Coordinates of C-alpha atoms in Angstrom, one line a residue:
Chain W
M1 CA 30.6 32.0 -9.0
K2 CA 27.4 32.5 -7.0
N3 CA 24.5 33.9 -9.0
T4 CA 26.6 34.6 -12.0
P5 CA 24.2 35.6 -14.7
K6 CA 24.6 33.2 -17.7
K7 CA 23.3 33.8 -21.2
R8 CA 19.6 34.6 -21.3
K9 CA 17.2 33.0 -19.0
S10 CA 19.2 30.3 -17.4
R11 CA 21.6 31.0 -14.5
L12 CA 23.4 28.8 -12.1
V13 CA 23.0 28.6 -8.3
E14 CA 25.2 26.7 -5.9
T15 CA 23.7 24.5 -3.3
E16 CA 25.0 24.1 0.2
D17 CA 26.8 20.8 -0.7
G18 CA 28.6 22.5 -3.5
R19 CA 26.6 21.2 -6.5
L20 CA 25.6 23.6 -9.3
L21 CA 22.0 23.8 -10.1
I22 CA 20.5 25.4 -13.3
K23 CA 17.9 27.9 -12.4
S24 CA 15.7 27.8 -15.5
P25 CA 12.0 27.1 -16.4
M26 CA 13.4 24.6 -18.9
A27 CA 12.9 22.1 -16.1
Y28 CA 9.2 22.1 -16.8
V29 CA 9.8 21.1 -20.4
Y30 CA 11.8 18.1 -19.2
L31 CA 9.1 17.2 -16.8
L32 CA 6.2 17.8 -19.2
L33 CA 6.0 14.3 -20.6
P34 CA 6.6 12.3 -17.5
M35 CA 4.2 14.6 -15.6
A36 CA 1.5 14.3 -18.3
F37 CA 1.6 10.5 -18.2
L38 CA 1.6 10.4 -14.4
C39 CA -1.4 12.7 -14.3
L40 CA -3.3 10.8 -17.0
F41 CA -2.6 7.3 -15.8
V42 CA -1.9 7.6 -12.1
L43 CA -3.3 10.7 -10.5
F44 CA -6.5 11.0 -12.5
P45 CA -7.4 7.3 -12.1
T46 CA -6.8 7.6 -8.4
V47 CA -9.1 10.5 -8.1
M48 CA -11.7 8.9 -10.3
A49 CA -11.6 5.7 -8.3
G50 CA -12.5 7.9 -5.3
R51 CA -15.3 9.4 -7.3
M52 CA -16.6 6.1 -8.7
A53 CA -16.7 4.5 -5.2
F54 CA -19.4 7.1 -4.3
F55 CA -21.6 6.5 -7.4
Q56 CA -25.0 5.2 -6.5
K57 CA -25.5 3.6 -9.9
Y58 CA -23.1 2.7 -12.6
N59 CA -23.9 1.9 -16.2
F60 CA -21.0 -0.1 -17.6
M61 CA -22.0 0.0 -21.2
K62 CA -22.2 3.8 -21.3
S63 CA -19.4 4.1 -18.6
L64 CA -21.7 6.6 -16.8
G65 CA -22.2 6.9 -13.1
T66 CA -24.9 8.8 -11.3
G67 CA -25.7 10.0 -7.9
F68 CA -23.6 10.4 -4.8
G69 CA -23.9 7.9 -1.9
T70 CA -22.1 5.4 0.2
N71 CA -24.1 2.3 -1.0
A72 CA -21.1 0.8 -2.8
F73 CA -19.1 0.8 0.5
E74 CA -22.2 -0.6 2.3
Y75 CA -22.4 -3.4 -0.3
V76 CA -18.7 -4.2 -0.1
L77 CA -18.6 -4.1 3.6
H78 CA -21.5 -6.5 3.9
D79 CA -20.3 -8.8 1.1
K80 CA -19.2 -12.2 2.4
V81 CA -16.8 -12.6 -0.5
F82 CA -15.1 -9.3 0.5
W83 CA -14.5 -10.6 4.0
Q84 CA -13.3 -13.9 2.6
A85 CA -10.8 -11.9 0.5
A86 CA -9.8 -9.8 3.6
K87 CA -9.4 -13.0 5.7
N88 CA -7.3 -14.8 3.0
T89 CA -5.1 -11.7 2.5
G90 CA -4.7 -11.6 6.3
I91 CA -3.6 -15.3 6.4
L92 CA -1.1 -14.7 3.7
M93 CA 0.3 -11.8 5.7
A94 CA 0.4 -13.8 8.9
V95 CA 1.8 -17.0 7.5
A96 CA 3.3 -16.7 4.0
L97 CA 5.0 -13.4 4.7
P98 CA 7.0 -14.3 7.9
A99 CA 7.8 -17.7 6.4
T100 CA 9.3 -16.2 3.2
V101 CA 11.2 -13.5 5.1
A102 CA 12.7 -16.1 7.5
L103 CA 13.5 -18.6 4.8
S104 CA 15.1 -16.0 2.5
L105 CA 17.1 -14.6 5.4
M106 CA 18.4 -18.1 6.2
F107 CA 19.4 -18.9 2.6
A108 CA 21.0 -15.4 2.2
L109 CA 23.1 -16.0 5.4
L110 CA 24.1 -19.5 4.1
I111 CA 25.0 -18.2 0.7
N112 CA 27.0 -15.4 2.3
A113 CA 28.8 -17.8 4.6
I114 CA 30.2 -20.2 1.9
K115 CA 33.3 -19.6 -0.1
R116 CA 32.9 -21.7 -3.2
L117 CA 30.0 -21.8 -5.7
K118 CA 28.6 -18.6 -4.1
G119 CA 27.8 -17.1 -7.5
M120 CA 26.2 -20.3 -8.7
F121 CA 23.8 -20.6 -5.7
Q122 CA 23.0 -16.9 -5.9
A123 CA 22.1 -17.3 -9.6
L124 CA 20.0 -20.4 -8.9
F125 CA 18.0 -19.0 -6.0
F126 CA 17.2 -15.9 -8.0
L127 CA 15.9 -17.5 -11.1
P128 CA 12.2 -17.7 -9.9
Y129 CA 12.2 -13.9 -9.9
V130 CA 12.4 -13.6 -13.7
T131 CA 10.0 -16.4 -14.5
S132 CA 6.3 -15.6 -14.9
S133 CA 4.1 -16.7 -12.0
I134 CA 1.4 -17.6 -14.6
A135 CA 3.7 -20.2 -16.2
I136 CA 5.0 -21.5 -12.9
G137 CA 1.4 -21.5 -11.6
A138 CA 0.5 -24.0 -14.2
A139 CA 3.1 -26.3 -12.8
F140 CA 1.9 -25.8 -9.3
Q141 CA -1.6 -26.4 -10.3
W142 CA -0.6 -29.9 -11.4
L143 CA 1.7 -30.5 -8.5
F144 CA -1.3 -29.8 -6.2
H145 CA -3.7 -32.0 -8.3
S146 CA -5.7 -34.2 -5.9
E147 CA -5.2 -37.5 -7.9
Y148 CA -2.1 -37.1 -10.0
G149 CA -0.2 -34.4 -8.1
Y150 CA 3.2 -35.1 -6.7
F151 CA 2.5 -33.1 -3.7
N152 CA 0.0 -35.6 -2.4
W153 CA 2.3 -38.4 -3.2
F154 CA 5.1 -36.6 -1.2
I155 CA 3.0 -36.1 1.9
G156 CA 1.8 -39.6 1.5
L157 CA 5.4 -40.8 2.1
F158 CA 4.9 -39.4 5.6
G159 CA 1.6 -41.2 6.0
A160 CA -0.6 -38.1 5.5
A161 CA -3.9 -38.5 3.7
P162 CA -4.2 -36.9 0.2
Q163 CA -5.9 -33.5 0.2
K164 CA -7.9 -31.7 -2.4
W165 CA -5.6 -28.8 -2.4
L166 CA -7.3 -26.7 -5.1
T167 CA -10.9 -27.6 -4.5
D168 CA -11.4 -28.2 -0.8
S169 CA -12.4 -24.9 0.8
S170 CA -10.2 -25.5 3.9
C171 CA -7.1 -26.3 1.9
V172 CA -7.1 -23.7 -0.9
I173 CA -5.5 -21.0 1.3
W174 CA -2.7 -23.3 2.3
A175 CA -2.0 -24.2 -1.3
L176 CA -1.9 -20.5 -2.0
C177 CA 0.5 -19.9 0.9
I178 CA 2.9 -22.5 -0.3
F179 CA 2.9 -21.1 -3.8
C180 CA 3.4 -17.5 -2.5
I181 CA 6.2 -18.6 -0.2
W182 CA 8.0 -20.3 -3.1
N183 CA 7.3 -17.3 -5.4
G184 CA 8.5 -14.7 -3.0
L185 CA 11.8 -16.2 -1.9
A186 CA 14.1 -15.2 -4.8
Y187 CA 13.6 -11.4 -4.6
K188 CA 14.1 -11.3 -0.8
I189 CA 17.2 -13.4 -0.9
V190 CA 18.9 -10.9 -3.3
L191 CA 17.8 -8.0 -1.1
F192 CA 19.3 -9.7 2.0
L193 CA 22.5 -10.5 0.2
A194 CA 22.9 -6.9 -0.9
G195 CA 22.3 -5.9 2.7
L196 CA 24.9 -8.4 4.0
Q197 CA 27.5 -7.0 1.5
K198 CA 27.1 -3.6 3.0
I199 CA 28.2 -4.7 6.5
D200 CA 31.7 -3.6 7.2
K201 CA 34.2 -6.5 6.9
E202 CA 36.3 -5.0 9.7
V203 CA 33.7 -6.0 12.2
Y204 CA 34.1 -9.7 11.3
K205 CA 37.9 -9.4 11.5
A206 CA 37.6 -8.1 15.0
A207 CA 35.2 -11.0 15.9
K208 CA 37.6 -13.5 14.5
I209 CA 40.6 -12.2 16.4
D210 CA 38.5 -12.4 19.6
G211 CA 37.8 -16.0 18.7
T212 CA 34.0 -15.6 18.6
S213 CA 32.2 -18.7 17.2
P214 CA 30.6 -18.3 13.7
W215 CA 27.1 -18.9 15.2
R216 CA 27.7 -16.3 17.9
T217 CA 29.0 -13.9 15.3
T218 CA 25.8 -14.4 13.2
V219 CA 23.5 -13.9 16.1
K220 CA 25.3 -11.1 17.9
I221 CA 26.9 -9.2 15.0
T222 CA 25.4 -10.0 11.6
L223 CA 21.7 -10.0 12.5
P224 CA 21.7 -6.7 14.5
L225 CA 23.7 -5.0 11.8
L226 CA 21.3 -6.4 9.2
A227 CA 18.2 -5.2 11.1
P228 CA 17.6 -2.2 8.7
T229 CA 17.6 -4.5 5.7
T230 CA 15.4 -7.0 7.5
W231 CA 13.0 -4.2 8.3
M232 CA 13.0 -2.9 4.8
V233 CA 12.5 -6.4 3.3
S234 CA 9.6 -7.1 5.7
M235 CA 7.9 -3.9 4.9
M236 CA 8.3 -4.2 1.1
S237 CA 7.0 -7.8 1.2
M238 CA 4.1 -6.7 3.3
I239 CA 2.8 -4.4 0.6
Y240 CA 3.7 -7.0 -2.0
T241 CA 1.8 -9.8 -0.2
A242 CA -1.2 -7.5 0.3
K243 CA -1.3 -7.2 -3.5
T244 CA -1.3 -11.0 -4.2
Y245 CA -3.2 -11.6 -7.4
N246 CA -1.3 -13.4 -10.1
E247 CA -0.8 -16.4 -7.9
V248 CA -4.5 -16.8 -7.3
Y249 CA -5.3 -16.4 -10.9
S250 CA -2.9 -19.0 -12.1
L251 CA -3.8 -21.6 -9.5
F252 CA -7.5 -21.3 -9.2
T253 CA -9.5 -19.7 -12.0
S254 CA -9.9 -22.9 -14.0
Y255 CA -11.5 -24.5 -10.9
G256 CA -13.9 -21.7 -10.1
G257 CA -15.9 -21.1 -13.2
G258 CA -17.1 -17.6 -14.1
G259 CA -13.8 -16.1 -13.2
S260 CA -14.2 -16.8 -9.5
A261 CA -11.1 -17.7 -7.5
G262 CA -11.6 -21.4 -6.8
P263 CA -15.0 -23.0 -5.9
G264 CA -17.1 -20.4 -4.1
N265 CA -14.4 -17.8 -4.4
N266 CA -12.6 -19.5 -1.5
A267 CA -9.1 -18.5 -2.5
I268 CA -10.0 -14.9 -3.3
T269 CA -7.6 -12.0 -2.2
L270 CA -8.4 -8.3 -2.0
V271 CA -6.8 -7.4 -5.3
Y272 CA -8.6 -10.3 -6.9
Y273 CA -11.8 -9.0 -5.4
I274 CA -11.3 -5.7 -7.2
Y275 CA -10.6 -7.5 -10.5
Y276 CA -13.6 -9.8 -9.9
Q277 CA -16.1 -7.0 -9.2
F278 CA -14.7 -4.8 -12.1
Y279 CA -14.1 -7.3 -14.9
E280 CA -16.2 -10.4 -14.1
R281 CA -19.2 -8.7 -12.6
Q282 CA -18.8 -5.3 -14.2
K283 CA -19.7 -3.5 -10.9
V284 CA -17.4 -0.6 -11.3
N285 CA -18.6 1.2 -8.2
Y286 CA -18.1 -1.9 -6.0
A287 CA -14.7 -2.4 -7.5
A288 CA -13.8 1.2 -6.8
A289 CA -15.1 1.1 -3.3
A290 CA -13.0 -2.0 -2.6
A291 CA -10.0 -0.3 -4.2
I292 CA -10.4 2.7 -2.0
I293 CA -10.6 0.5 1.1
F294 CA -7.5 -1.3 -0.2
L295 CA -5.6 2.0 -0.7
A296 CA -6.6 3.1 2.8
V297 CA -5.2 -0.2 4.3
I298 CA -1.9 0.2 2.3
L299 CA -1.5 3.8 3.4
L300 CA -2.2 2.9 7.0
L301 CA 0.4 0.1 6.9
T302 CA 3.0 2.4 5.3
T303 CA 2.3 5.1 8.0
I304 CA 2.7 2.6 10.8
Q305 CA 5.9 1.4 9.2
R306 CA 7.3 4.9 9.0
L307 CA 6.4 5.6 12.7
V308 CA 7.8 2.3 14.0
A309 CA 10.9 2.7 11.9
K310 CA 11.6 6.2 13.2
K311 CA 11.3 4.8 16.8
F312 CA 13.1 1.5 16.7
V313 CA 15.3 1.0 13.6
Q314 CA 18.6 2.7 13.6
Y315 CA 20.0 3.0 10.1
V316 CA 23.7 2.5 10.0
Chain L
M1 CA 52.4 -26.4 20.1
P2 CA 49.0 -25.5 21.7
R3 CA 48.3 -23.1 18.9
I4 CA 48.7 -25.8 16.2
H5 CA 46.4 -28.1 18.2
E6 CA 43.8 -25.4 18.4
K7 CA 43.9 -24.8 14.7
R8 CA 43.2 -28.4 13.9
V9 CA 40.1 -28.5 16.1
I10 CA 38.8 -25.4 14.3
D11 CA 39.4 -27.0 10.9
T12 CA 37.3 -30.1 11.6
K13 CA 34.6 -27.8 13.0
Q14 CA 34.9 -25.7 9.8
I15 CA 34.5 -28.7 7.6
V16 CA 31.4 -30.0 9.4
S17 CA 29.7 -26.6 9.3
D18 CA 30.6 -26.3 5.6
I19 CA 29.0 -29.6 4.9
I20 CA 25.9 -28.6 6.7
K21 CA 25.8 -25.3 4.8
Y22 CA 26.2 -26.8 1.4
A23 CA 23.7 -29.6 2.2
L24 CA 21.1 -27.0 3.3
L25 CA 21.7 -24.9 0.2
T26 CA 21.5 -27.9 -2.1
I27 CA 18.2 -29.0 -0.5
G28 CA 16.8 -25.4 -0.8
A29 CA 17.9 -25.2 -4.4
L30 CA 16.3 -28.6 -5.2
I31 CA 13.0 -27.5 -3.6
L32 CA 13.1 -24.2 -5.4
F33 CA 14.0 -25.9 -8.7
F34 CA 11.6 -28.8 -8.4
P35 CA 8.8 -27.1 -10.3
F36 CA 11.1 -26.1 -13.2
L37 CA 12.5 -29.6 -13.4
W38 CA 9.1 -31.2 -13.2
M39 CA 7.8 -28.9 -15.8
L40 CA 10.7 -29.7 -18.2
T41 CA 10.5 -33.5 -17.7
T42 CA 6.7 -33.6 -17.8
S43 CA 6.7 -31.6 -21.1
L44 CA 8.6 -34.6 -22.6
K45 CA 6.4 -37.3 -21.2
T46 CA 3.5 -39.2 -22.6
L47 CA 0.2 -38.5 -20.8
S48 CA 0.2 -41.9 -19.0
E49 CA 3.7 -41.2 -17.7
A50 CA 2.8 -37.7 -16.7
I51 CA -0.1 -38.8 -14.5
A52 CA 1.3 -42.1 -13.2
T53 CA 1.3 -42.8 -9.5
P54 CA 3.8 -43.5 -8.0
P55 CA 5.5 -40.8 -10.1
V56 CA 7.5 -41.7 -13.2
W57 CA 10.4 -39.1 -12.9
L58 CA 11.8 -39.3 -16.3
P59 CA 10.2 -40.1 -19.7
R60 CA 11.3 -43.4 -21.2
A61 CA 11.7 -41.8 -24.6
P62 CA 11.5 -37.9 -24.7
Q63 CA 8.4 -36.9 -26.5
W64 CA 9.7 -33.9 -28.5
V65 CA 6.6 -34.1 -30.5
N66 CA 4.7 -32.5 -27.6
Y67 CA 6.4 -29.2 -28.5
A68 CA 5.4 -29.5 -32.1
V69 CA 1.8 -30.2 -31.2
V70 CA 1.7 -27.3 -28.8
W71 CA 3.4 -24.9 -31.2
N72 CA 0.6 -25.6 -33.7
M73 CA -2.3 -25.4 -31.2
K74 CA -1.8 -21.7 -30.4
P75 CA 0.3 -19.0 -32.2
F76 CA 3.1 -18.9 -29.7
M77 CA 5.4 -17.2 -32.1
R78 CA 2.9 -14.4 -32.4
Y79 CA 2.6 -14.1 -28.6
I80 CA 6.4 -14.0 -28.2
M81 CA 6.7 -11.3 -30.9
N82 CA 3.9 -9.3 -29.3
T83 CA 5.6 -9.5 -26.0
V84 CA 9.0 -8.5 -27.4
I85 CA 7.5 -5.5 -29.3
C86 CA 5.6 -4.3 -26.2
C87 CA 8.7 -4.8 -24.0
I88 CA 10.9 -2.8 -26.3
C89 CA 8.5 0.1 -26.5
H90 CA 7.9 0.0 -22.8
V91 CA 11.6 0.0 -22.0
A92 CA 12.4 2.8 -24.5
G93 CA 9.6 4.9 -23.0
V94 CA 10.6 4.2 -19.4
V95 CA 14.3 5.0 -20.0
V96 CA 13.6 8.3 -21.8
F97 CA 11.0 9.5 -19.2
S98 CA 13.3 8.5 -16.3
V99 CA 16.3 10.3 -17.8
L100 CA 14.3 13.5 -18.4
G101 CA 12.6 13.4 -15.0
A102 CA 15.8 12.6 -13.2
Y103 CA 17.7 15.3 -14.9
A104 CA 15.1 18.0 -14.1
F105 CA 15.0 16.9 -10.4
S106 CA 18.8 16.6 -10.0
M107 CA 20.2 19.5 -12.0
Y108 CA 17.6 22.2 -12.0
S109 CA 16.2 24.6 -9.5
F110 CA 12.7 25.7 -10.2
R111 CA 9.5 26.8 -8.5
F112 CA 7.4 24.1 -6.9
K113 CA 10.3 21.6 -7.3
G114 CA 9.6 20.1 -3.9
F115 CA 5.9 19.8 -4.6
F116 CA 6.4 18.1 -8.0
F117 CA 9.0 15.7 -6.5
T118 CA 6.6 14.7 -3.7
L119 CA 3.9 14.2 -6.2
F120 CA 6.1 11.8 -8.2
M121 CA 7.1 10.0 -5.1
L122 CA 3.5 9.7 -3.9
T123 CA 2.6 7.9 -7.2
M124 CA 4.8 5.0 -6.0
M125 CA 2.4 4.4 -3.1
V126 CA -0.7 4.0 -5.2
P127 CA -1.2 0.3 -6.0
G128 CA -1.4 -0.3 -9.7
E129 CA -4.5 -2.4 -9.1
L130 CA -6.5 0.7 -8.1
L131 CA -5.7 2.3 -11.4
I132 CA -6.9 -0.4 -13.8
I133 CA -10.5 0.7 -13.4
Q134 CA -10.2 4.2 -14.8
N135 CA -7.3 3.3 -17.1
Y136 CA -9.4 0.7 -18.8
I137 CA -12.1 3.3 -19.5
T138 CA -9.5 5.8 -20.7
I139 CA -8.0 3.3 -23.1
Q140 CA -11.5 2.4 -24.3
K141 CA -12.3 6.1 -24.9
M142 CA -9.0 6.6 -26.8
H143 CA -10.0 3.7 -29.0
L144 CA -6.8 1.9 -28.2
M145 CA -8.4 -1.4 -27.0
D146 CA -6.6 -4.4 -28.3
T147 CA -3.5 -2.5 -29.5
Y148 CA 0.1 -2.7 -28.4
I149 CA 0.0 0.9 -27.3
A150 CA -2.7 0.1 -24.8
V151 CA -0.4 -2.5 -23.2
F152 CA 2.6 -0.3 -22.4
L153 CA 1.2 3.3 -22.4
P154 CA -0.1 3.5 -18.8
T155 CA 3.1 2.3 -17.2
L156 CA 5.7 4.5 -19.0
A157 CA 6.3 7.1 -16.3
S158 CA 7.6 5.6 -13.1
G159 CA 8.3 7.5 -10.0
F160 CA 10.5 4.7 -8.8
Y161 CA 13.0 4.7 -11.7
I162 CA 13.1 8.5 -11.8
Y163 CA 14.0 8.4 -8.1
M164 CA 16.6 5.7 -8.6
L165 CA 18.3 7.6 -11.5
R166 CA 18.1 11.0 -9.8
E167 CA 20.1 9.5 -6.9
H168 CA 22.9 8.5 -9.3
F169 CA 22.8 11.8 -11.2
M170 CA 23.2 13.7 -7.9
Q171 CA 26.3 11.7 -7.1
M172 CA 28.1 13.0 -10.2
P173 CA 31.0 15.3 -9.2
P174 CA 30.0 19.0 -9.6
S175 CA 33.3 19.8 -11.3
L176 CA 32.1 17.9 -14.4
F177 CA 29.2 20.3 -14.9
K178 CA 31.4 23.3 -14.1
S179 CA 33.9 22.4 -16.7
A180 CA 31.2 21.6 -19.2
K181 CA 29.8 25.1 -18.6
V182 CA 33.2 26.6 -19.1
D183 CA 33.4 24.8 -22.5
G184 CA 30.0 26.3 -23.3
T185 CA 28.2 23.0 -23.5
S186 CA 24.4 23.4 -23.5
N187 CA 22.4 21.7 -20.8
W188 CA 20.7 19.5 -23.2
R189 CA 24.0 18.3 -24.7
F190 CA 25.4 17.8 -21.2
L191 CA 22.6 15.5 -20.4
W192 CA 23.0 13.2 -23.4
R193 CA 26.8 13.5 -23.9
V194 CA 27.9 13.3 -20.3
M195 CA 25.3 12.3 -17.8
V196 CA 23.7 9.5 -19.8
P197 CA 27.0 7.8 -20.9
M198 CA 28.4 8.1 -17.4
N199 CA 25.3 6.5 -15.8
R200 CA 24.9 3.8 -18.4
N201 CA 25.1 1.0 -15.9
T202 CA 22.1 2.4 -13.9
I203 CA 20.2 3.1 -17.1
F204 CA 20.9 -0.4 -18.3
T205 CA 19.6 -1.8 -15.0
I206 CA 16.4 0.2 -15.3
A207 CA 16.0 -1.1 -18.9
I208 CA 16.5 -4.7 -17.7
L209 CA 14.2 -4.5 -14.7
S210 CA 11.4 -2.8 -16.7
F211 CA 11.9 -5.4 -19.4
I212 CA 11.3 -8.2 -17.0
G213 CA 8.4 -6.4 -15.4
Q214 CA 6.7 -6.0 -18.8
W215 CA 7.4 -9.5 -19.9
N216 CA 5.8 -11.0 -16.8
A217 CA 3.0 -8.4 -16.6
F218 CA -0.4 -10.1 -16.5
L219 CA -3.4 -8.3 -15.1
W220 CA -3.3 -5.2 -17.3
P221 CA -2.3 -6.8 -20.6
E222 CA -5.0 -9.5 -20.0
L223 CA -7.6 -6.8 -19.6
V224 CA -6.7 -4.8 -22.8
T225 CA -5.8 -7.6 -25.2
R226 CA -8.6 -9.5 -26.8
T227 CA -7.3 -11.3 -29.8
D228 CA -4.2 -13.4 -30.6
A229 CA -2.9 -10.5 -32.7
T230 CA -2.0 -8.6 -29.5
K231 CA -2.0 -11.1 -26.6
L232 CA 1.2 -11.3 -24.6
V233 CA 2.8 -14.6 -23.6
S234 CA 1.2 -14.9 -20.2
S235 CA -2.3 -14.2 -21.5
G236 CA -1.7 -16.5 -24.4
L237 CA -0.7 -19.2 -22.0
I238 CA -4.0 -18.8 -20.1
A239 CA -5.9 -19.0 -23.3
F240 CA -3.9 -22.1 -24.2
R241 CA -4.6 -23.7 -20.9
S242 CA -8.3 -24.2 -21.6
E243 CA -7.4 -25.8 -24.9
A244 CA -4.8 -28.2 -23.5
S245 CA -7.4 -29.0 -20.8
S246 CA -6.2 -32.2 -19.1
N247 CA -3.2 -32.9 -21.3
V248 CA -0.7 -32.0 -18.7
Q249 CA 2.3 -32.7 -20.9
Y250 CA 1.1 -30.1 -23.5
M251 CA 0.4 -27.7 -20.7
M252 CA 3.9 -28.0 -19.5
A253 CA 5.4 -27.8 -23.0
G254 CA 3.5 -24.5 -23.4
S255 CA 4.7 -23.2 -20.1
C256 CA 8.3 -24.1 -21.1
I257 CA 7.9 -22.2 -24.4
V258 CA 6.9 -19.1 -22.4
L259 CA 9.7 -19.6 -19.8
I260 CA 12.6 -20.4 -22.0
P261 CA 13.2 -16.9 -23.5
M262 CA 13.2 -15.4 -20.0
I263 CA 15.6 -18.0 -18.7
V264 CA 18.0 -17.4 -21.6
F265 CA 17.7 -13.6 -20.9
Y266 CA 18.5 -14.3 -17.3
A267 CA 21.5 -16.5 -18.1
V268 CA 22.9 -13.7 -20.2
F269 CA 22.2 -10.8 -17.8
N270 CA 22.1 -12.4 -14.4
K271 CA 24.9 -10.2 -12.9
Q272 CA 23.2 -7.0 -13.9
I273 CA 19.8 -8.2 -12.8
I274 CA 21.0 -9.3 -9.4
N275 CA 23.0 -6.1 -8.8
G276 CA 20.1 -4.0 -10.1
V277 CA 17.6 -5.6 -7.8
G278 CA 19.9 -5.5 -4.8
G279 CA 21.0 -1.9 -5.3
G280 CA 17.6 -0.6 -6.4
G281 CA 15.7 -2.3 -3.6
I282 CA 17.9 -0.8 -0.9
K283 CA 17.4 2.6 -2.3
G284 CA 13.6 2.2 -2.8

């Protein structure tokens, strides 16, 4: 069977694991369209962003850039708004990210542990995934309203003073965190549930025969076996959180004016900063410089993940 | 005797822990659902009920007229149609490109295969937000601004879906292909007559996930659509927001109009969506 010449150009080769592969340049024809689109809309823009970031001047009307220099990077790195964006994105990663992962893990474990209504709870908890954050953001905007919002009414029940969630510069980031936690739960719960289903049921049977308590089983068996999933979910949400944009837009734009994220751009995130420089201020080179910095951060995070995963996480 | 006794103790423990589990889940579901419920009830309130403190939870008489008012304030039907059209084109493109790409990478052996595959996988790492700058200029140069094509064109080729489908194509038993070759089936025919039908579940999942993605997309469609003739629901809702201003009941009715089609879609396909996200995520 090996290397049997077939018809004209195409012939078959067998791989080590016994699959047959077609050896033919027709593959390029199949790849032509997807490749063309990837080149035009992903690779080319990435390269161009790299180029634009080093323009010294950029004329938006003529979409023409001139010169080569690092002044866009200098501007961005000295821009207070950029550091505000970096700080907010950092807070989201330090607060909202662990909170969503922990909460979604808890709910997934609970859903996995019950016998009746499992499907119903799973369906309920996943609904926010399919609903647009712009539409839900409109609801959160009113729930956070300083005078009429139910959120202030609710914390008032515990004696807390009402806050200006969307306009007070020290509160905006916490309003954003709450919305992001709420918005991120659904997806992670489903990923955790999928991970839980992959754990071998025999392990639980053994634990039951030994008379291990359910709590101990969870801590000593389920969680360690779930570690690869937990790791994968945390890493995916890290990238996802770094990209937070829709949530900011829907909560804050109407409070900022001029397309800024809340009063004085206090709720801005890195991706919002790119959008803000590009679309609202039409400073393409600044936007590109910020985007390149953002890409570098993402690549750095991914590389660290890979290295750490290789060392510590054992995939089962 | 001791064994029976032990069993009874475990049972009471079991019941208590079950109660705690269901209670926690119910509280969680209520918190997660609260914005939806609030949205729905507020869309049926009068303005004074909507902003009353302490809260008025349910409207005394449901104000269905809010929906009629909102429906006439902005062309929501147009927005929904625009979104549906863009979603269908997007899904069709994504599916065809993913099938072609996955077939080449799973069944063919060619020069630079590894290089091309790495290139496709690398595109998954580039955040879409980086691409909007040049893509906006490209779309402008192609004179496609404010058209449907502009909305879905840049996101048709997806490294992620190609990867996902390739994994499934590679799991097909080699005997299938061998017998097809014996029968003299062409490679092209084999793809569409055997591979695609046999992987229809995965392809369906890709279709559903990309549909949801396009329906909820915001940043890019907002940049390239200018007029009501092409705006998608999320951009339309943002435009509506400034008109509804402080009429929160209208705002919520508008949001409900945007959400309801997706909730119906979810109600119909929730099994596939959940399985697709769970399975796809693990592989990605």
